[in-house]
Coordinates of C-alpha atoms (C1' of nucleotides) in Angstrom, one line a residue:
Chain M
X1 CA 17.6 85.1 11.4
X2 CA 17.2 88.8 10.6
X3 CA 16.2 91.7 12.7
X4 CA 12.9 91.7 14.6
X5 CA 10.0 94.2 14.5
X6 CA 10.7 97.4 16.3
X7 CA 7.1 97.7 17.6
X8 CA 4.6 95.5 19.4
X9 CA 2.1 94.3 16.8
X10 CA -0.9 94.1 19.2
X11 CA 0.0 97.5 20.8
X12 CA 0.0 99.3 17.5
X13 CA -3.2 97.5 16.4
X14 CA -4.8 98.7 19.6
X15 CA -3.8 102.3 18.7
X16 CA -5.2 101.9 15.2
X17 CA -8.4 100.5 16.8
X18 CA -8.8 103.6 18.9
X19 CA -8.5 105.7 15.8
X20 CA -11.1 103.7 13.8
X21 CA -13.3 103.7 16.8
X22 CA -13.3 107.4 17.3
X23 CA -13.5 108.5 13.6
X24 CA -14.8 105.6 11.6
X25 CA -13.4 103.8 8.6
X26 CA -13.6 106.3 5.8
X27 CA -12.6 109.3 7.9
X28 CA -9.4 107.7 9.2
X29 CA -6.7 107.8 6.6
X30 CA -3.6 105.7 6.4
X31 CA -1.7 108.9 7.1
X32 CA -3.7 109.3 10.3
X33 CA -2.7 105.8 11.3
X34 CA 1.0 106.4 10.5
X35 CA 0.9 109.5 12.6
X36 CA -0.9 108.1 15.6
X37 CA 0.9 104.8 15.7
X38 CA 4.3 106.2 14.9
X39 CA 4.9 103.2 12.6
X40 CA 6.0 103.8 9.0
X41 CA 3.6 103.3 6.1
X42 CA 5.5 100.4 4.6
X43 CA 5.7 98.6 7.9
X44 CA 1.9 98.9 8.4
X45 CA 1.3 97.4 5.0
X46 CA 3.9 94.7 5.6
X47 CA 2.5 93.7 8.9
X48 CA -1.3 94.0 8.5
X49 CA -1.9 94.1 4.8
X50 CA -4.1 96.9 3.3
X51 CA -6.4 99.4 5.0
X52 CA -9.4 97.1 5.0
X53 CA -7.4 94.2 6.5
X54 CA -6.1 96.5 9.2
X55 CA -9.7 97.6 9.9
X56 CA -11.0 94.1 10.1
X57 CA -8.1 93.2 12.5
X58 CA -9.0 96.2 14.6
X59 CA -12.7 95.3 14.8
X60 CA -11.8 91.7 15.6
X61 CA -9.6 93.0 18.4
X62 CA -12.4 95.1 19.7
X63 CA -14.8 92.2 19.6
X64 CA -12.3 90.1 21.5
X65 CA -10.8 92.5 24.0
X66 CA -13.7 94.8 24.7
X67 CA -17.1 93.2 24.0
X68 CA -16.2 89.6 24.9
X69 CA -14.1 90.6 27.8
X70 CA -16.7 93.0 29.2
X71 CA -19.5 90.4 29.1
X72 CA -17.2 87.8 30.8
X73 CA -16.3 90.2 33.5
X74 CA -19.9 91.3 34.2
X75 CA -21.0 87.7 34.3
X76 CA -18.3 86.8 36.8
X77 CA -18.6 89.9 39.0
X78 CA -22.3 90.6 39.3
X79 CA -25.5 88.7 39.9
X80 CA -27.7 88.3 36.7
X81 CA -29.9 91.3 37.2
X82 CA -27.1 93.6 38.1
X83 CA -25.0 92.3 35.3
X84 CA -27.7 93.4 32.8
X85 CA -27.9 96.8 34.4
X86 CA -24.1 97.3 34.4
X87 CA -23.9 96.4 30.7
X88 CA -26.5 99.0 29.9
X89 CA -24.7 101.5 32.1
X90 CA -21.3 100.7 30.8
X91 CA -21.2 103.7 28.5
X92 CA -23.1 106.1 30.6
X93 CA -20.3 106.4 33.2
X94 CA -17.7 107.6 30.6
X95 CA -20.1 110.2 29.1
X96 CA -20.3 112.3 32.3
X97 CA -16.6 113.0 32.3
X98 CA -15.7 113.8 28.7
X99 CA -19.0 115.0 27.2
X100 CA -18.3 113.3 23.9
X101 CA -18.2 109.6 23.5
X102 CA -17.0 107.1 20.9
X103 CA -19.9 104.8 21.7
X104 CA -19.6 101.2 20.5
X105 CA -17.1 100.5 17.8
X106 CA -19.2 97.6 16.5
X107 CA -22.4 99.7 16.3
X108 CA -20.7 102.6 14.7
X109 CA -19.4 100.2 12.1
X110 CA -22.9 98.6 11.7
X111 CA -24.3 101.8 10.4
X112 CA -21.2 102.9 8.4
X113 CA -20.3 99.7 6.6
X114 CA -22.5 96.7 7.5
X115 CA -25.3 97.6 4.9
X116 CA -22.9 97.3 2.0
X117 CA -20.2 94.9 3.3
X118 CA -21.3 91.3 3.9
X119 CA -18.2 90.4 5.9
X120 CA -18.5 93.3 8.2
X121 CA -22.2 92.6 8.6
X122 CA -21.4 89.0 9.6
X123 CA -19.0 90.2 12.3
X124 CA -21.4 92.8 13.7
X125 CA -24.4 90.4 13.6
X126 CA -22.4 87.7 15.4
X127 CA -21.5 90.2 18.2
X128 CA -25.1 91.3 18.5
X129 CA -26.2 87.6 18.8
X130 CA -23.7 87.0 21.6
X131 CA -25.0 90.0 23.5
X132 CA -28.5 88.7 22.9
X133 CA -27.5 85.4 24.3
X134 CA -25.9 87.1 27.3
X135 CA -29.1 88.8 28.1
X136 CA -31.1 85.6 27.7
X137 CA -28.7 83.7 29.9
X138 CA -28.8 86.3 32.6
X139 CA -32.6 86.4 32.5
X140 CA -32.8 82.6 32.9
X141 CA -30.3 82.7 35.8
X142 CA -32.1 85.6 37.3
X143 CA -35.5 83.9 37.2
X144 CA -34.0 80.8 38.9
X145 CA -32.6 83.0 41.6
X146 CA -35.8 85.0 42.0
X147 CA -34.2 88.2 41.0
X148 CA -36.3 88.4 37.8
X149 CA -40.1 88.0 37.5
X150 CA -41.1 84.5 36.4
X151 CA -43.4 85.7 33.6
X152 CA -40.5 87.3 31.7
X153 CA -39.7 85.5 28.5
X154 CA -35.9 85.2 28.1
X155 CA -35.5 85.3 24.3
X156 CA -38.1 88.0 23.7
X157 CA -36.9 90.2 26.5
X158 CA -33.2 89.6 25.5
X159 CA -34.0 91.0 22.0
X160 CA -35.9 93.9 23.5
X161 CA -32.9 94.7 25.7
X162 CA -30.5 94.4 22.8
X163 CA -32.6 97.0 20.9
X164 CA -32.5 99.3 23.9
X165 CA -28.7 98.9 24.2
X166 CA -28.2 99.7 20.5
X167 CA -30.4 102.7 21.0
X168 CA -28.2 103.8 23.8
X169 CA -25.2 103.5 21.5
X170 CA -26.8 105.9 19.1
X171 CA -27.9 108.4 21.8
X172 CA -24.4 108.4 23.3
X173 CA -23.1 109.8 20.0
X174 CA -25.9 112.3 19.3
X175 CA -27.2 113.4 22.7
X176 CA -24.5 112.7 25.3
X177 CA -26.7 113.5 28.3
X178 CA -26.0 111.4 31.3
X179 CA -29.5 111.9 32.8
X180 CA -31.3 110.9 29.6
X181 CA -29.2 107.7 29.3
X182 CA -29.7 106.8 32.9
X183 CA -33.4 107.1 32.6
X184 CA -33.6 104.8 29.7
X185 CA -31.5 102.2 31.6
X186 CA -33.8 102.4 34.5
X187 CA -36.8 101.9 32.3
X188 CA -35.2 98.9 30.6
X189 CA -34.6 97.3 33.9
X190 CA -38.3 97.6 34.8
X191 CA -39.0 95.0 32.0
X192 CA -37.3 92.4 34.3
X193 CA -40.2 92.8 36.8
Chain G
X1 CA -33.4 138.7 -16.7
X2 CA -31.3 135.7 -17.8
X3 CA -32.1 132.1 -18.5
X4 CA -33.7 129.9 -15.8
X5 CA -32.5 126.7 -14.3
X6 CA -32.8 123.6 -16.5
X7 CA -33.6 121.3 -13.5
X8 CA -35.9 121.3 -10.6
X9 CA -34.0 122.3 -7.5
X10 CA -36.0 120.2 -5.0
X11 CA -36.2 117.2 -7.3
X12 CA -32.4 117.1 -7.7
X13 CA -31.9 117.6 -4.0
X14 CA -34.2 114.7 -3.4
X15 CA -32.0 112.5 -5.6
X16 CA -28.9 113.7 -3.8
X17 CA -30.7 112.9 -0.5
X18 CA -31.3 109.3 -1.6
X19 CA -27.6 108.9 -2.4
X20 CA -26.5 110.3 0.9
X21 CA -29.1 108.2 2.7
X22 CA -28.0 105.0 1.1
X23 CA -24.2 105.4 1.3
X24 CA -23.5 108.1 3.9
X25 CA -21.6 111.4 3.6
X26 CA -18.0 110.3 3.1
X27 CA -18.7 107.4 0.7
X28 CA -20.8 109.6 -1.6
X29 CA -18.5 111.7 -3.8
X30 CA -19.5 114.8 -5.8
X31 CA -18.9 112.6 -8.9
X32 CA -21.5 110.2 -7.7
X33 CA -23.9 113.1 -7.2
X34 CA -23.2 114.4 -10.7
X35 CA -23.8 111.0 -12.1
X36 CA -27.1 110.2 -10.2
X37 CA -28.6 113.7 -10.5
X38 CA -27.5 114.3 -14.1
X39 CA -26.7 117.8 -13.2
X40 CA -23.3 119.3 -14.0
X41 CA -20.6 119.8 -11.3
X42 CA -20.6 123.6 -11.7
X43 CA -24.4 123.8 -11.5
X44 CA -24.4 121.8 -8.3
X45 CA -21.9 124.1 -6.7
X46 CA -23.7 127.2 -8.0
X47 CA -27.0 126.0 -6.7
X48 CA -26.3 124.4 -3.3
X49 CA -22.8 125.5 -2.4
X50 CA -20.2 122.9 -1.4
X51 CA -20.6 119.3 -0.5
X52 CA -21.3 119.9 3.2
X53 CA -24.0 122.5 2.4
X54 CA -25.6 120.1 -0.1
X55 CA -25.6 117.4 2.6
X56 CA -27.1 119.7 5.2
X57 CA -29.8 120.7 2.7
X58 CA -30.4 117.0 2.0
X59 CA -30.7 116.1 5.7
X60 CA -33.0 119.1 6.2
X61 CA -35.2 117.9 3.4
X62 CA -35.3 114.4 5.0
X63 CA -36.2 115.8 8.3
X64 CA -39.0 117.8 6.7
X65 CA -40.4 115.5 4.1
X66 CA -39.8 112.1 5.7
X67 CA -39.7 112.3 9.5
X68 CA -42.0 115.2 10.1
X69 CA -44.4 114.1 7.4
X70 CA -44.5 110.5 8.6
X71 CA -45.3 111.6 12.2
X72 CA -48.0 113.9 11.0
X73 CA -49.6 111.2 8.9
X74 CA -49.5 108.6 11.6
X75 CA -51.0 111.1 14.1
X76 CA -53.8 111.9 11.6
X77 CA -54.5 108.4 10.5
X78 CA -54.3 106.1 13.5
X79 CA -55.3 106.1 17.1
X80 CA -52.5 106.8 19.6
X81 CA -51.5 103.3 20.4
X82 CA -51.6 102.1 16.8
X83 CA -49.7 105.3 15.7
X84 CA -46.9 104.3 18.0
X85 CA -46.9 100.7 16.7
X86 CA -46.9 101.9 13.0
X87 CA -44.0 104.2 13.6
X88 CA -42.0 101.3 15.1
X89 CA -43.1 99.1 12.2
X90 CA -42.4 101.7 9.5
X91 CA -39.1 100.2 8.4
X92 CA -39.9 96.6 9.0
X93 CA -42.3 96.5 6.0
X94 CA -39.7 97.6 3.5
X95 CA -37.1 95.1 4.8
X96 CA -39.1 92.0 3.8
X97 CA -39.1 93.0 0.1
X98 CA -35.6 94.2 -0.6
X99 CA -33.5 92.4 2.0
X100 CA -31.2 95.4 2.5
X101 CA -32.4 98.6 4.0
X102 CA -31.1 102.2 4.2
X103 CA -32.6 102.6 7.7
X104 CA -33.1 106.1 9.0
X105 CA -31.0 108.8 7.3
X106 CA -30.8 110.9 10.5
X107 CA -29.7 107.9 12.6
X108 CA -27.1 106.8 10.0
X109 CA -25.8 110.4 10.2
X110 CA -25.9 110.4 14.0
X111 CA -23.2 107.7 14.1
X112 CA -21.2 108.9 11.1
X113 CA -21.0 112.6 11.8
X114 CA -22.8 113.8 14.9
X115 CA -20.0 113.0 17.3
X116 CA -17.6 115.4 15.6
X117 CA -19.9 117.9 14.0
X118 CA -21.9 120.1 16.4
X119 CA -24.3 121.4 13.7
X120 CA -25.2 117.9 12.6
X121 CA -25.5 116.9 16.2
X122 CA -28.0 119.7 16.8
X123 CA -30.1 118.7 13.8
X124 CA -30.1 115.0 14.8
X125 CA -30.8 115.8 18.4
X126 CA -33.8 118.0 17.5
X127 CA -35.3 115.3 15.4
X128 CA -34.9 112.8 18.2
X129 CA -36.6 115.2 20.6
X130 CA -39.5 115.6 18.3
X131 CA -39.9 111.8 18.0
X132 CA -39.7 111.7 21.8
X133 CA -42.4 114.3 22.1
X134 CA -44.5 112.4 19.6
X135 CA -44.4 109.3 21.7
X136 CA -45.2 111.2 24.9
X137 CA -48.2 112.9 23.2
X138 CA -49.5 109.6 21.9
X139 CA -49.2 108.0 25.3
X140 CA -51.1 110.8 27.0
X141 CA -53.8 110.7 24.4
X142 CA -53.9 106.9 24.6
X143 CA -54.3 107.0 28.4
X144 CA -57.2 109.4 28.1
X145 CA -58.8 107.1 25.6
X146 CA -58.2 104.0 27.7
X147 CA -55.9 102.4 25.1
X148 CA -52.9 102.7 27.2
X149 CA -52.5 101.7 30.9
X150 CA -52.9 104.5 33.4
X151 CA -49.7 103.7 35.3
X152 CA -47.5 104.3 32.2
X153 CA -45.4 107.4 32.6
X154 CA -45.5 109.4 29.3
X155 CA -42.0 111.0 29.4
X156 CA -40.1 108.0 30.7
X157 CA -41.8 105.6 28.4
X158 CA -41.4 107.9 25.4
X159 CA -37.6 107.9 26.0
X160 CA -37.7 104.2 26.3
X161 CA -39.5 103.8 23.0
X162 CA -37.1 106.2 21.4
X163 CA -34.2 104.0 22.4
X164 CA -36.0 101.0 21.0
X165 CA -36.7 102.8 17.8
X166 CA -33.1 103.8 17.4
X167 CA -32.1 100.2 18.1
X168 CA -34.4 99.1 15.4
X169 CA -32.6 101.5 13.0
X170 CA -29.3 99.9 13.8
X171 CA -30.6 96.3 13.5
X172 CA -32.3 97.1 10.1
X173 CA -28.8 97.8 8.7
X174 CA -26.9 94.9 10.4
X175 CA -29.5 92.1 10.7
X176 CA -32.3 92.8 8.2
X177 CA -34.5 90.0 9.6
X178 CA -38.2 90.8 9.5
X179 CA -39.2 88.4 12.3
X180 CA -36.5 89.8 14.6
X181 CA -37.6 93.3 14.1
X182 CA -41.3 92.4 14.5
X183 CA -40.7 90.7 17.7
X184 CA -38.9 93.7 19.1
X185 CA -41.8 95.9 18.0
X186 CA -44.3 93.6 19.8
X187 CA -42.3 93.7 23.0
X188 CA -42.1 97.5 22.9
X189 CA -45.8 97.8 22.6
X190 CA -46.2 95.6 25.7
X191 CA -44.8 98.6 27.7
X192 CA -48.0 100.4 27.0
X193 CA -49.9 97.9 29.2
Chain H
dC1 C1' 33.2 89.9 11.9
dC2 C1' 30.9 89.2 8.1
dC3 C1' 26.8 87.2 5.9
dG4 C1' 22.0 87.3 4.7
dA5 C1' 17.3 87.7 5.6
dT6 C1' 14.0 91.2 6.9
dT7 C1' 12.4 95.4 8.4
dT8 C1' 12.4 100.2 8.0
dT9 C1' 12.4 104.2 5.4
dG10 C1' 10.8 107.9 2.5
dA11 C1' 10.0 109.0 -2.0
dA12 C1' 6.9 108.1 -5.6
dC13 C1' 2.9 106.1 -8.0
dG14 C1' -1.7 106.7 -10.4
dA15 C1' -6.3 107.6 -9.1
dA16 C1' -9.9 110.0 -7.0
dC17 C1' -11.1 113.7 -4.1
dG18 C1' -13.6 118.5 -3.5
dT19 C1' -13.4 122.7 -5.7
dT20 C1' -12.6 126.5 -9.2
dC21 C1' -12.7 128.7 -13.5
dC22 C1' -13.7 130.3 -18.1
dA23 C1' -15.5 129.9 -22.5
dT24 C1' -20.0 128.9 -24.3
dA25 C1' -25.0 128.7 -24.7
dC26 C1' -29.0 130.7 -23.5
dA27 C1' -33.2 133.5 -22.5
dA28 C1' -35.2 137.8 -21.2
dG29 C1' -35.2 143.3 -21.5
dG30 C1' -34.6 147.4 -24.4
Chain O
dC1 C1' -32.1 142.2 -33.0
dC2 C1' -28.8 143.1 -30.2
dT3 C1' -27.3 143.6 -25.3
dT4 C1' -26.8 141.7 -20.8
dG5 C1' -26.6 138.7 -17.0
dT6 C1' -27.1 133.9 -15.6
dA7 C1' -26.7 128.8 -16.3
dT8 C1' -24.1 125.3 -18.3
dG9 C1' -20.3 122.3 -19.7
dG10 C1' -16.0 120.4 -19.3
dA11 C1' -11.3 121.0 -18.5
dA12 C1' -8.1 121.8 -14.9
dC13 C1' -6.7 123.1 -10.2
dG14 C1' -4.0 121.4 -6.1
dT15 C1' -4.6 118.0 -2.4
dT16 C1' -5.1 113.8 -0.5
dC17 C1' -6.2 109.2 -1.0
dG18 C1' -4.5 104.0 -0.7
dT19 C1' -0.7 101.6 -2.3
dT20 C1' 4.0 100.2 -4.0
dC21 C1' 8.9 100.0 -4.4
dA22 C1' 13.8 100.1 -4.1
dA23 C1' 17.5 101.5 -1.3
dA24 C1' 19.2 101.7 3.4
dA25 C1' 19.4 100.2 8.1
dT26 C1' 19.3 96.4 11.2
dC27 C1' 20.3 92.3 14.0
dG28 C1' 20.8 87.2 14.6
dG29 C1' 23.6 83.1 13.0
dG30 C1' 28.0 81.0 11.4

DNA sequence: CCCGATTTTGAACGAACGTTCCATACAAGG
DNA sequence: CCTTGTATGGAACGTTCGTTCAAAATCGGG
């Protein structure tokens, strides 16, 4: 057998993901990725394929290691009502420190590429549906526990909360104001009764 | 005096705006703009300056002729509560026909450029603040008319509705499903009591 | 220690990018 | 009717884009 790779495939993919997350698909060039990963051009192509394939791998990693992991952690750590609140608050915390914010990679991608790229649209839509399902599940559980008002309709309110969350992802990139975001979170929680 | 321009400055700018709106800043090349406007390269540069200046002019035109005009029309045509509902519904109508949707030019731009471009961020933030003010004004008027519940707090609810509207702008590009959007609109209106 | 498969490397590719420039065409003023 | 200043047209600028390729370096197996 020949020599093995001189870099960790997942670690480099993570670095590439950070770059795409911060600057988007079009604005991030292969040269940028060569620079920030430290991996040679040819090696990037040999390992991940072309730019689009690398981007899809990056967004898949985000979906797995960020979105999916966060939902699982929240569900395991908090009660239903607080889990919902913490999801809405997730970005707010980071804003106060840095001022700027990358927001949600999936949502950034939704507006940049989803409208013209069916495969990207499918990935983004699936992630949104899982968040929607998370909200609905928490609402049902919260109603059973008496944390959430009995007249709240799980599906409808889940979709409403999803829209608010996506709105927060937009605001975090255009008006990174901690107080503004926190107020919207508080108002969203009021819908739970 | 010399010869006059062979094209209408505002009309060509409108065409360029449509292109930027549909495909975003990075994906729309000067060649695309030459093709879709029918105006020569040199004339575009002579008239509007470079690509960035042309984009800023386009987004300014959108802010003036779309967002500002729509808000004014809604305020003049409908009662407060219905004006809010019609604003949230504005995009939904167009989705059913075409399937795809360009969403809101300002919101698309918010995610593509606002995070790294202070001037764009200022324009986008200002537009959002005016929408917020529109919601607050309608709520106050609606409370006075008895269309909206007296316990609804104008500022807080206005921000909450803004977040929902921005969320709808994201969904319209990633999950162009008329029923989904309509359901979210209905739930948002429920917040008005 | 050498063989051989594979990665790494950096140069190079053609294409497309935003932008500039100059010869030409044109319309108004004297 | 010529002069004059602006708009137009299209070629060309240098740069950067995504991608490819062949030579060199590398390390495990016999």
